[in-house]
XYZ file of N, CA and C in Angstrom:
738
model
N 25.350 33.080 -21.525
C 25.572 32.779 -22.929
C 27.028 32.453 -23.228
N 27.845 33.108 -22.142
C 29.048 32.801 -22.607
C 29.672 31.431 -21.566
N 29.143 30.848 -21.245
C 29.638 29.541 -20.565
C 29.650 29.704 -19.031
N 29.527 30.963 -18.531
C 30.177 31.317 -17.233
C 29.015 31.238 -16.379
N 28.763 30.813 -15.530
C 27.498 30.550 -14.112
C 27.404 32.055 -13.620
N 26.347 32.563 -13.761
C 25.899 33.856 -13.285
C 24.754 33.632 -12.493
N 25.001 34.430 -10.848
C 24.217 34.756 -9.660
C 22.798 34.779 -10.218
N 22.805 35.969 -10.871
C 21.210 36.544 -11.941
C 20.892 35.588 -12.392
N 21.051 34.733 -13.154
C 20.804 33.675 -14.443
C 20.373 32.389 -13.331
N 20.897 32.321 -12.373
C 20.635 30.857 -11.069
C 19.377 31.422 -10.683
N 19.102 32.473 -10.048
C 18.113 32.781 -9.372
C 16.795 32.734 -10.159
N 16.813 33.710 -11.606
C 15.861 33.046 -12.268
C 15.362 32.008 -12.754
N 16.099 30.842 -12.508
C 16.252 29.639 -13.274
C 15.051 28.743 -11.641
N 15.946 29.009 -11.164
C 15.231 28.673 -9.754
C 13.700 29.292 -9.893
N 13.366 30.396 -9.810
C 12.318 31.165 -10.046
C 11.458 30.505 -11.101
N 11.497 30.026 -12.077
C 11.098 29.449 -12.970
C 10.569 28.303 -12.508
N 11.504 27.585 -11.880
C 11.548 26.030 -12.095
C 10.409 25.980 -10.672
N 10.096 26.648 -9.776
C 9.353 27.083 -8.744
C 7.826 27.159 -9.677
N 7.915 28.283 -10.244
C 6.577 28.854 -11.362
C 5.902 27.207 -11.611
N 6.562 26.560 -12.285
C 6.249 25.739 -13.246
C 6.012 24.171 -11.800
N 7.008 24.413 -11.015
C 6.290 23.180 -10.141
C 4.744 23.391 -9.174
N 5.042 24.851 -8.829
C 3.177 25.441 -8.166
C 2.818 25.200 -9.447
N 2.140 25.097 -10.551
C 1.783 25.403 -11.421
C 1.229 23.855 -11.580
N 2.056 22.936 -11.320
C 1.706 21.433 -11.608
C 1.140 21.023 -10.498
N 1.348 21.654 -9.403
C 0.617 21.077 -8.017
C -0.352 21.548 -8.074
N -0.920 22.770 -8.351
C -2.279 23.434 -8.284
C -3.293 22.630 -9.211
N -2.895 22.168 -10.892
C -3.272 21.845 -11.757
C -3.575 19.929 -11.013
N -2.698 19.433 -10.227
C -3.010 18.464 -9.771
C -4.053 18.003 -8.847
N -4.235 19.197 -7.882
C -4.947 19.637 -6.884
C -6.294 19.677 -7.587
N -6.501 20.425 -8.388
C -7.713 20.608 -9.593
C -8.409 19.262 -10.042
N -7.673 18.442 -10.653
C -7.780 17.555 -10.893
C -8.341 16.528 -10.470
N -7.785 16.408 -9.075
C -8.233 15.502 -8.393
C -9.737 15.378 -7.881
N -10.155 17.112 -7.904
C -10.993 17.866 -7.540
C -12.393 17.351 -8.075
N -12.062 17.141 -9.492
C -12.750 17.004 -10.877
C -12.940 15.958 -10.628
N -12.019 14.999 -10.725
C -12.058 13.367 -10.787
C -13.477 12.789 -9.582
N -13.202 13.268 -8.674
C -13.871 12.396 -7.298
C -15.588 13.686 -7.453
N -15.649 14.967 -8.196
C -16.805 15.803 -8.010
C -16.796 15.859 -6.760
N -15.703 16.324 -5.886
C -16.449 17.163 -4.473
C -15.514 18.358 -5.122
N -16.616 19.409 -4.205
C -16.703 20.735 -4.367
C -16.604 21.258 -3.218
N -16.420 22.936 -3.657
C -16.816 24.330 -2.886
C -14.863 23.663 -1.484
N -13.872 23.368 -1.913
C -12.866 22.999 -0.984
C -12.138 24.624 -1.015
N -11.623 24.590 -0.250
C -10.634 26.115 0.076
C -9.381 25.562 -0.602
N -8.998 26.798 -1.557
C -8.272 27.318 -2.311
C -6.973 26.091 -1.953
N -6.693 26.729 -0.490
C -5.466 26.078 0.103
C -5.690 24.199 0.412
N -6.467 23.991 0.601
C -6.989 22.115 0.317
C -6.738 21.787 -1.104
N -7.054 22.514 -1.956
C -6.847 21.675 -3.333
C -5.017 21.960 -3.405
N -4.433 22.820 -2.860
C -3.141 23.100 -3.249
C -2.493 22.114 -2.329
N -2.664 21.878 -1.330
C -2.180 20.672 -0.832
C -2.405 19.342 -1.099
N -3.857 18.843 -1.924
C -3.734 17.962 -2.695
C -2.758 17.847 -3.668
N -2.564 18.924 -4.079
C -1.826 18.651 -5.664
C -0.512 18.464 -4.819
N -0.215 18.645 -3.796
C 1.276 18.495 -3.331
C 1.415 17.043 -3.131
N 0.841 16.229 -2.653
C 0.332 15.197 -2.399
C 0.610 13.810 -3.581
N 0.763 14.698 -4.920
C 1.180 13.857 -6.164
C 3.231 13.527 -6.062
N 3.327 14.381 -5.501
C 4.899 14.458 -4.959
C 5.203 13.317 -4.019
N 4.131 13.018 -3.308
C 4.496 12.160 -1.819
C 4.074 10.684 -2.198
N 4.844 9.664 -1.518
C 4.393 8.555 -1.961
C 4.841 7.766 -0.297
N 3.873 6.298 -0.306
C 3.848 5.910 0.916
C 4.043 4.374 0.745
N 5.064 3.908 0.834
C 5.572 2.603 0.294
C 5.313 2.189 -0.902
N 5.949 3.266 -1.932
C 5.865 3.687 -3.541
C 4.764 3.814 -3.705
N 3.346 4.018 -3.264
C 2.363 4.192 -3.653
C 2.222 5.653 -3.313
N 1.847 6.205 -4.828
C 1.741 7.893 -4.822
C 0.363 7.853 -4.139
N 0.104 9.058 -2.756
C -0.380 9.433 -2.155
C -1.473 10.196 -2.994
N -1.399 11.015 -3.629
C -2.394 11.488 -4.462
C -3.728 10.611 -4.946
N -2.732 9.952 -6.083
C -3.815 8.774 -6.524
C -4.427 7.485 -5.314
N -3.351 7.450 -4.519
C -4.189 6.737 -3.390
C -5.650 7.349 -2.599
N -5.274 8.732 -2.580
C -6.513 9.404 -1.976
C -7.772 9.416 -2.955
N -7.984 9.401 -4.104
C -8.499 9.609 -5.050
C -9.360 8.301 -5.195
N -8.565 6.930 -5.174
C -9.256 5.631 -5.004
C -9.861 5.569 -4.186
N -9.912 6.128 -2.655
C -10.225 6.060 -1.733
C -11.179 6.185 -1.376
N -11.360 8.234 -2.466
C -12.658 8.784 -2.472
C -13.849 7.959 -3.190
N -13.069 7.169 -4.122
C -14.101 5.914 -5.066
C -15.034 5.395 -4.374
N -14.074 4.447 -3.617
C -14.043 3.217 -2.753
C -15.066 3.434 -1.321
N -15.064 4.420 -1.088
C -15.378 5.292 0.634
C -16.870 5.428 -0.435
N -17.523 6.091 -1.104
C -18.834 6.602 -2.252
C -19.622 5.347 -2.132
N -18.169 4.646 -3.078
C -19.255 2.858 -3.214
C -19.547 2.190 -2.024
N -19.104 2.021 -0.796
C -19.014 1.106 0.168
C -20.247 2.105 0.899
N -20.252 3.476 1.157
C -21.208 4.519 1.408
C -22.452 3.946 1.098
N -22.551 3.570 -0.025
C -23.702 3.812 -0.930
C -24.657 2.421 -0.659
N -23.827 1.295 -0.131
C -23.887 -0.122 -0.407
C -24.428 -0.146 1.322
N -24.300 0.845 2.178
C -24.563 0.482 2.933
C -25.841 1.677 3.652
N -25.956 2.457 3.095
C -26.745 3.678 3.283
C -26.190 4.825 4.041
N -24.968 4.845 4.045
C -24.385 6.242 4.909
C -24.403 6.821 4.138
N -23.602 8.183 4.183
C -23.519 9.194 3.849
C -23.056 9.287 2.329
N -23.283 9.345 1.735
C -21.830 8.979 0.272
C -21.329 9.954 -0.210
N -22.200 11.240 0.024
C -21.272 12.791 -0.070
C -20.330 13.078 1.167
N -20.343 12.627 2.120
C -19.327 12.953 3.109
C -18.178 11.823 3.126
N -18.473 10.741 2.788
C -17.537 9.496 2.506
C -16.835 9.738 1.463
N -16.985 10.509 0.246
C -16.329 10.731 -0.797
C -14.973 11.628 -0.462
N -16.402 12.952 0.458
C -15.280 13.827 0.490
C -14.004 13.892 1.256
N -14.680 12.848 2.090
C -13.619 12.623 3.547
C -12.401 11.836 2.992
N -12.953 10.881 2.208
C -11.855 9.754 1.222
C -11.068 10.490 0.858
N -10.896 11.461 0.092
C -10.279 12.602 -0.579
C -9.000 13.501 0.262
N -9.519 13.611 1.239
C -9.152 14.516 2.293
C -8.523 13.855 2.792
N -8.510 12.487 3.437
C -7.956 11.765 4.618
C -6.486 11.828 4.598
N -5.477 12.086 3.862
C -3.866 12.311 3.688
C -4.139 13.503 3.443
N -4.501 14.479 3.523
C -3.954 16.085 3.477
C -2.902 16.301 3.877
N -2.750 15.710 5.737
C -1.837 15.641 6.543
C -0.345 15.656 6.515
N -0.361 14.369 4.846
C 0.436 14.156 4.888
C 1.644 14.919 3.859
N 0.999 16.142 3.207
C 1.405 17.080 2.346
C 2.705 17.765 3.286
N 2.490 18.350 4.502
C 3.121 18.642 5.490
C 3.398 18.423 6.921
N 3.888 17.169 7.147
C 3.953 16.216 7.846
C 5.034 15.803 8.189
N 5.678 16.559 7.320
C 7.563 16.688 7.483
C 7.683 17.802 7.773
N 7.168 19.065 8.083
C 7.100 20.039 8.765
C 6.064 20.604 9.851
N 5.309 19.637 10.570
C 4.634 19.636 11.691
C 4.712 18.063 12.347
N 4.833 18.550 13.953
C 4.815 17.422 14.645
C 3.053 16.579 14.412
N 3.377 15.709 15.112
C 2.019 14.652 15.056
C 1.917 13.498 13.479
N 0.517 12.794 13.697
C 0.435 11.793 13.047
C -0.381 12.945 11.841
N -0.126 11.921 10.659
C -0.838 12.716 9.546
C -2.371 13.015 9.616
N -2.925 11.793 10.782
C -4.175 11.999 10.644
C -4.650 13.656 11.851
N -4.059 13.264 12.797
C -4.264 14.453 13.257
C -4.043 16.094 12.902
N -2.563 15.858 11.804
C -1.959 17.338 11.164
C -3.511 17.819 10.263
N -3.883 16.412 9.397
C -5.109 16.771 8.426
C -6.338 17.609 8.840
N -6.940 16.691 10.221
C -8.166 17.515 11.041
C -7.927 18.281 11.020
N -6.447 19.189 11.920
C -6.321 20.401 11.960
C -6.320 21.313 10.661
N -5.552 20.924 9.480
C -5.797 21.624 8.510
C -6.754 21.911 8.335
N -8.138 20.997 7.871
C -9.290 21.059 7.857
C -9.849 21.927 8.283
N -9.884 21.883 9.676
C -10.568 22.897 10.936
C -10.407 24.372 10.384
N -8.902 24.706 10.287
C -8.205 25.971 9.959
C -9.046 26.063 8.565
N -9.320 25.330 7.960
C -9.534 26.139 6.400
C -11.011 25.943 6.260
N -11.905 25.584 7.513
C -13.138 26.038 7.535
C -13.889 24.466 6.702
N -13.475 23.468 6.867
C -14.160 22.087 5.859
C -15.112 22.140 7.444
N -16.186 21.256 6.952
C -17.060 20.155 7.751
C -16.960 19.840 8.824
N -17.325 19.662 9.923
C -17.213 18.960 11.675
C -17.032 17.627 10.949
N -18.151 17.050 10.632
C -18.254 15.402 10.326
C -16.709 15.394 9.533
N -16.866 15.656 8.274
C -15.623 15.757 7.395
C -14.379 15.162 8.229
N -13.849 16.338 9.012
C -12.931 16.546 9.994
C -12.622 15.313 10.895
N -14.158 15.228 11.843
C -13.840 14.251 12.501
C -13.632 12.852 11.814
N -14.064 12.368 10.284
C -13.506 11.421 10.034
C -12.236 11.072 9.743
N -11.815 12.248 9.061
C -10.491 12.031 8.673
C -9.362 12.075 10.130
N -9.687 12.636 11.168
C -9.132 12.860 12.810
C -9.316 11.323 12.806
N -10.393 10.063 12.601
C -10.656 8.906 13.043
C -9.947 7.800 12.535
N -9.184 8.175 11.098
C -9.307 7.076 10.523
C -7.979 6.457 10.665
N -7.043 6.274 11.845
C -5.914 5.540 11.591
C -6.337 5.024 13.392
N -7.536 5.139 13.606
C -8.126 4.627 15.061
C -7.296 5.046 16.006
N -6.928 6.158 16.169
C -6.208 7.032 17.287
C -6.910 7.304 18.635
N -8.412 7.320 18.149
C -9.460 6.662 19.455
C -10.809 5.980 18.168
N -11.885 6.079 19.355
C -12.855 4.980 18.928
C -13.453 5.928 17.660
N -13.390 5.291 16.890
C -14.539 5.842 15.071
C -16.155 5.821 16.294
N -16.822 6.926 15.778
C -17.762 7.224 16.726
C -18.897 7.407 15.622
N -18.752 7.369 14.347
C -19.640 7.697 12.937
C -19.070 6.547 12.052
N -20.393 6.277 11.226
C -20.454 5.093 10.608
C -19.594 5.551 9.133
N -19.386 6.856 8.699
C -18.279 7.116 7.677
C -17.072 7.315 7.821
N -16.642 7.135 9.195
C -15.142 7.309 9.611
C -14.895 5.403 9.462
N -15.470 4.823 9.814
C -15.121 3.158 9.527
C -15.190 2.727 8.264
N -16.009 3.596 7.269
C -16.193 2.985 6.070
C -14.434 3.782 5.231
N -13.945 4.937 5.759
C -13.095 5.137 5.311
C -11.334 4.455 5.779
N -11.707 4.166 6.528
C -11.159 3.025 7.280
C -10.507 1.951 6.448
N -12.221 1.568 6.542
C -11.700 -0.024 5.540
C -11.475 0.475 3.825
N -11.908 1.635 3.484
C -11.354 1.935 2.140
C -9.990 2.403 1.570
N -9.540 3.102 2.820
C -7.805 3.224 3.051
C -7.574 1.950 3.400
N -7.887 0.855 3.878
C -7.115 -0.259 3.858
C -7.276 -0.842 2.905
N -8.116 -1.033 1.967
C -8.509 -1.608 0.442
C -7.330 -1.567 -0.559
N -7.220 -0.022 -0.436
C -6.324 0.705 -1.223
C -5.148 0.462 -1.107
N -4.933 -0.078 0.164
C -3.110 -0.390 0.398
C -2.527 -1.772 -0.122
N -4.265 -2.114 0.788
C -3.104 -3.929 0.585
C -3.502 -4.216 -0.794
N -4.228 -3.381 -1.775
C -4.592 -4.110 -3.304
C -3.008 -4.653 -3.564
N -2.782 -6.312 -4.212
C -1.506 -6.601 -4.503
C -0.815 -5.756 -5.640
N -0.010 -5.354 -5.488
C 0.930 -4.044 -6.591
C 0.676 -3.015 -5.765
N 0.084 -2.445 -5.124
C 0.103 -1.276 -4.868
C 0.981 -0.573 -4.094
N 1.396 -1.336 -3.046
C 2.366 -0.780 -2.710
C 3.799 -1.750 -2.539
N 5.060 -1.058 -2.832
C 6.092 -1.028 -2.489
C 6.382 -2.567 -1.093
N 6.898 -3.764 -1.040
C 7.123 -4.593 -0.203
C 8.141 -3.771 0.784
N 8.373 -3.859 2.214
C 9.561 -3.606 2.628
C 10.671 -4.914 2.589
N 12.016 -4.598 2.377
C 12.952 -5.726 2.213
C 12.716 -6.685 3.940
N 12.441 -6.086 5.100
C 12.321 -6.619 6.146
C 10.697 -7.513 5.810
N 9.918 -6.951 5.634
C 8.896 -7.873 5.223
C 8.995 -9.443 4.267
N 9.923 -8.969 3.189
C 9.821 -9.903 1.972
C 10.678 -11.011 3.036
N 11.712 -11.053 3.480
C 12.856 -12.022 4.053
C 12.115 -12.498 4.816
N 11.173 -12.399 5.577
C 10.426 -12.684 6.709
C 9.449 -13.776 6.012
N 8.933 -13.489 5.115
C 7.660 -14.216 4.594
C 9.050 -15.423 3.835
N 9.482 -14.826 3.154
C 10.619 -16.220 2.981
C 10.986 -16.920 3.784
N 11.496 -16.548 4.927
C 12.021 -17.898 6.022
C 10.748 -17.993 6.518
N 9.352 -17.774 6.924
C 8.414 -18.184 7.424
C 8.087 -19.517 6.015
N 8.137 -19.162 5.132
C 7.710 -20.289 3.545
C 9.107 -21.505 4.201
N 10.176 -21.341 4.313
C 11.219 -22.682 4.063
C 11.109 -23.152 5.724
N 10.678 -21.940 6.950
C 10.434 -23.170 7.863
C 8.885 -23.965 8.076
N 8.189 -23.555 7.399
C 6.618 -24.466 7.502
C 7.388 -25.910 6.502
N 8.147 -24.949 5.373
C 8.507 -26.531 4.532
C 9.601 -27.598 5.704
N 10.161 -27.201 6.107
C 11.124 -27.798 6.855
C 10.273 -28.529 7.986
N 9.081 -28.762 8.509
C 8.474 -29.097 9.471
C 7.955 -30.701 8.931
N 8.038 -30.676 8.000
C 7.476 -32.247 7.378
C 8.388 -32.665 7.296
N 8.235 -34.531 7.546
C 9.364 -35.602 7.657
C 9.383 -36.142 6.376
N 10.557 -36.007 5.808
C 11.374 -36.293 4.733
C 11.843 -35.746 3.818
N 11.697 -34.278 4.440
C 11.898 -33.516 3.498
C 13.356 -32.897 3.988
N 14.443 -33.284 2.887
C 15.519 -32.955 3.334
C 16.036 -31.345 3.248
N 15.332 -30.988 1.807
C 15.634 -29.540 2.151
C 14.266 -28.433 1.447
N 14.293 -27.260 1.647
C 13.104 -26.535 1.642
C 13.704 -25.005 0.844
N 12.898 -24.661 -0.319
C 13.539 -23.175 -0.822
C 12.203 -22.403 -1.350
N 12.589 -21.348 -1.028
C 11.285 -20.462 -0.997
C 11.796 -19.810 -2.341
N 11.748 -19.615 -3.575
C 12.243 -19.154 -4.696
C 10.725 -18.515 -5.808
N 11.332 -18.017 -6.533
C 10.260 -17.046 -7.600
C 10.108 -15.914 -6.432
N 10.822 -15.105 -5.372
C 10.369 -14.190 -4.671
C 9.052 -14.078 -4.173
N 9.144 -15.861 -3.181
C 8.340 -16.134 -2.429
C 7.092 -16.568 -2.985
N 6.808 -16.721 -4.314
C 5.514 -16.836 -5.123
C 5.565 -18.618 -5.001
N 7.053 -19.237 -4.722
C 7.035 -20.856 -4.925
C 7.357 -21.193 -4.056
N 7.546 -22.775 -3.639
C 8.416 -23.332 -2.505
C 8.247 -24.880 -2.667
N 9.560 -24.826 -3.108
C 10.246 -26.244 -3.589
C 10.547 -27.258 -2.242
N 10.424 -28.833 -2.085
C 11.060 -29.301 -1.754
C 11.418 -30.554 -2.128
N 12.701 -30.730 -1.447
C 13.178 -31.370 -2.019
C 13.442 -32.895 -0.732
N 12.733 -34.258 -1.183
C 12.232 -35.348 0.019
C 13.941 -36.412 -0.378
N 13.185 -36.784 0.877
C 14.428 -37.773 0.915
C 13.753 -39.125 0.238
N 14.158 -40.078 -1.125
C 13.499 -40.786 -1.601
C 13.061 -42.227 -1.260
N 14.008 -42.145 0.114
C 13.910 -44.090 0.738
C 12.910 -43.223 1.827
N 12.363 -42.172 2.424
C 11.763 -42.088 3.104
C 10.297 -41.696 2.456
N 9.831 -40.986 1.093
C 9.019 -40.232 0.481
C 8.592 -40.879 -0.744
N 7.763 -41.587 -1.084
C 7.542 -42.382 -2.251
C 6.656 -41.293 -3.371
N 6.681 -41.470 -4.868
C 5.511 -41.332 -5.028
C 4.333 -41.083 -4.389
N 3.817 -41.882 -4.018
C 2.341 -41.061 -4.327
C 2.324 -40.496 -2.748
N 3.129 -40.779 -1.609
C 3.467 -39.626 -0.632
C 3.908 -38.337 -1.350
N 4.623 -38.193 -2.197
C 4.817 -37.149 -2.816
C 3.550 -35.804 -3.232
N 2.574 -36.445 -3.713
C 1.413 -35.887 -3.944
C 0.765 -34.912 -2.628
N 0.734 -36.133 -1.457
C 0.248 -35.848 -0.153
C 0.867 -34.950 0.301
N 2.429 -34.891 0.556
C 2.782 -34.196 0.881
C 2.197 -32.349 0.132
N 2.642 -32.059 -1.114
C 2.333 -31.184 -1.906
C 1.331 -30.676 -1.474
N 0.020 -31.396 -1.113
C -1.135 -30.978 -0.211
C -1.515 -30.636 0.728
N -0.931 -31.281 2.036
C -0.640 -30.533 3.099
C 0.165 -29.769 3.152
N 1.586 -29.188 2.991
C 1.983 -27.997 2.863
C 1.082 -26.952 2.452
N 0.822 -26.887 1.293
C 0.254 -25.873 0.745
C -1.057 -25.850 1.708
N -1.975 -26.826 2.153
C -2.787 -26.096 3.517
C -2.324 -25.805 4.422
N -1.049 -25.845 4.971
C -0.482 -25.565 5.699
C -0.215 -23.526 5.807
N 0.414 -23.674 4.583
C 0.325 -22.454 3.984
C -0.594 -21.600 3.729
N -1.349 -22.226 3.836
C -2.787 -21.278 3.444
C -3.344 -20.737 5.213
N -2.919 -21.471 5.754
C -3.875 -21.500 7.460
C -2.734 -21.021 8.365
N -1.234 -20.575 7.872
C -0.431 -19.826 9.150
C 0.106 -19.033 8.248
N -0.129 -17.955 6.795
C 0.391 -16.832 6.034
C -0.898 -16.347 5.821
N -0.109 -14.678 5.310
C -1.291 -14.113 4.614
C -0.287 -13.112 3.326
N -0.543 -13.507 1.955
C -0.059 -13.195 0.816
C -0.983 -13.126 0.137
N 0.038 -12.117 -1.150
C -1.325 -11.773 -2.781
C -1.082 -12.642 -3.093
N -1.953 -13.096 -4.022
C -2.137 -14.076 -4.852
C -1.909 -15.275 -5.103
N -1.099 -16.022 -5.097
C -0.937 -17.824 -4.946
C 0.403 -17.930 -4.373
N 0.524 -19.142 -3.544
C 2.194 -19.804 -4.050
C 1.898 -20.948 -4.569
N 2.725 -22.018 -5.213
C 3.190 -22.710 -5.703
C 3.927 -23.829 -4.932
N 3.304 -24.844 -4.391
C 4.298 -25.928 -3.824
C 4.863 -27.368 -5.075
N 5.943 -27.206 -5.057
C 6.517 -28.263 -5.883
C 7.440 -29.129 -5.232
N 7.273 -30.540 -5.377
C 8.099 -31.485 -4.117
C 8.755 -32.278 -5.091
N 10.000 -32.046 -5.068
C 11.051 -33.074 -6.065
C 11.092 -34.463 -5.235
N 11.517 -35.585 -5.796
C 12.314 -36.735 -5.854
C 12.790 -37.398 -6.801
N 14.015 -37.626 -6.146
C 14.949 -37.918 -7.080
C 16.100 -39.108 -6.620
N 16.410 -40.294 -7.352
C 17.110 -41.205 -6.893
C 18.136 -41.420 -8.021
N 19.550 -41.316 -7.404
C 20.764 -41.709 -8.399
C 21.679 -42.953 -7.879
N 21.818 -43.495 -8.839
C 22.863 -44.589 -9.426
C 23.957 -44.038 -9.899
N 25.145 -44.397 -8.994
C 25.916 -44.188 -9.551
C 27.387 -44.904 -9.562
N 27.753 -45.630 -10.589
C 29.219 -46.693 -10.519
C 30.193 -45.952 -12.108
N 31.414 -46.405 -11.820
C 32.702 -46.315 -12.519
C 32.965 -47.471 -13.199
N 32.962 -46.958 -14.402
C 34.090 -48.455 -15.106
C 35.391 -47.997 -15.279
N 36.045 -48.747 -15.017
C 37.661 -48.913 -14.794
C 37.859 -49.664 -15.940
């Protein structure tokens, strides 16, 4: 009260701020619980879900990723006649791993099984979530369906986080496909890779080559990339005149 930092006064503050973060992980854990309707999980599974709202995996929060998953793993279940109560639950489960994964060796998928095992979940359960980053062969038809539903979930466009080594890459892959056609003097991959301008040389590129060109690139583009949603090919020409009066 009087301005001065006291030992006592830190520790409770800490103590508190502890209270109130278990408090949001458990309540998260719950939640998630609710959301997807699987049941009867050990105490300690839902508390590591809720930890799970903390963790994120190329900005995509881990929590809500698992949660889509459990969606996604139900519907694809359902569409095909497997299991759709074990696909849900496994969806759910499949990042447990990754709650504490910075404090145990191995891959998340393997830390998860083991959690699992230890807290008494499912054989099947277990072994899907042990399957699903193909560490050996998927041996059950709900370890593949969760598979392709963790991959659904990632590559949806927005969802996750680009790496800067990725984005530069898909840029110079965009300005050298443009650079491969004759007359085109120069090539720019701009709008953060969504466009790609070029720019022709005009005694070599007429009109209505202009068009053509615009067309093959962009199939070009379509048959050696793989991107969300569109690019944009735009092919300038341009011819200047230019004299001085004296």
């Amino acid at each position: 009260l009087d301005g001065r930092i006291h030992p006592t006064r830190i520790e409770e503050a800490v103590e508190h701020a502890w209270a109130h973060v278990n408090r949001a992980i458990l309540e998260a854990g719950e939640q998630a619980v609710l959301e997807t309707g699987v049941t009867g999980l050990a105490p300690e599974l839902v508390r590591l879900l809720g930890q799970l709202k903390y963790r994120t995996s190329f900005g995509q929060n881990v929590l809500k990723h698992s949660i889509e998953v459990s969606h996604l793993s139900a519907l694809l279940a359902a569409e095909l006649g497997a299991n759709e109560r074990l696909a849900r639950r496994a969806g759910l489960l499949h990042d447990v791993g990754k709650a504490v994964d910075h404090e145990v060796e191995g891959s998340h998928a393997a830390i998860g099984a083991a959690l699992l095992r230890e807290h008494g979940e499912r054989p099947d359960v277990v072994r899907a979530v042990e399957l699903h980053h193909e560490e050996s062969a998927p041996d059950m038809l709900e370890a593949v369906i969760l598979m392709c539903a963790d991959a659904i979930s990632a590559s949806r466009p927005g969802a996750r986080r680009e790496t800067l080594e990725t984005y530069v890459r898909r840029v110079r892959k965009l300005e050298e496909i443009a650079q491969r056609f004759p007359g085109v003097e120069k090539g720019f991959a701009v709008q953060a890779g969504r466009e790609v301008r070029l720019i022709v040389k005009p005694d070599q590129v007429d009109d209505l080559a202009m068009a053509v060109l615009a067309r093959d690139l962009a199939r070009r583009i379509e048959e050696e990339m793989e991107y969300p949603g569109q690019i944009k090919v735009t092919v300038i020409r341009e011819t200047r005149a230019v004299e001085y009066a004296k």
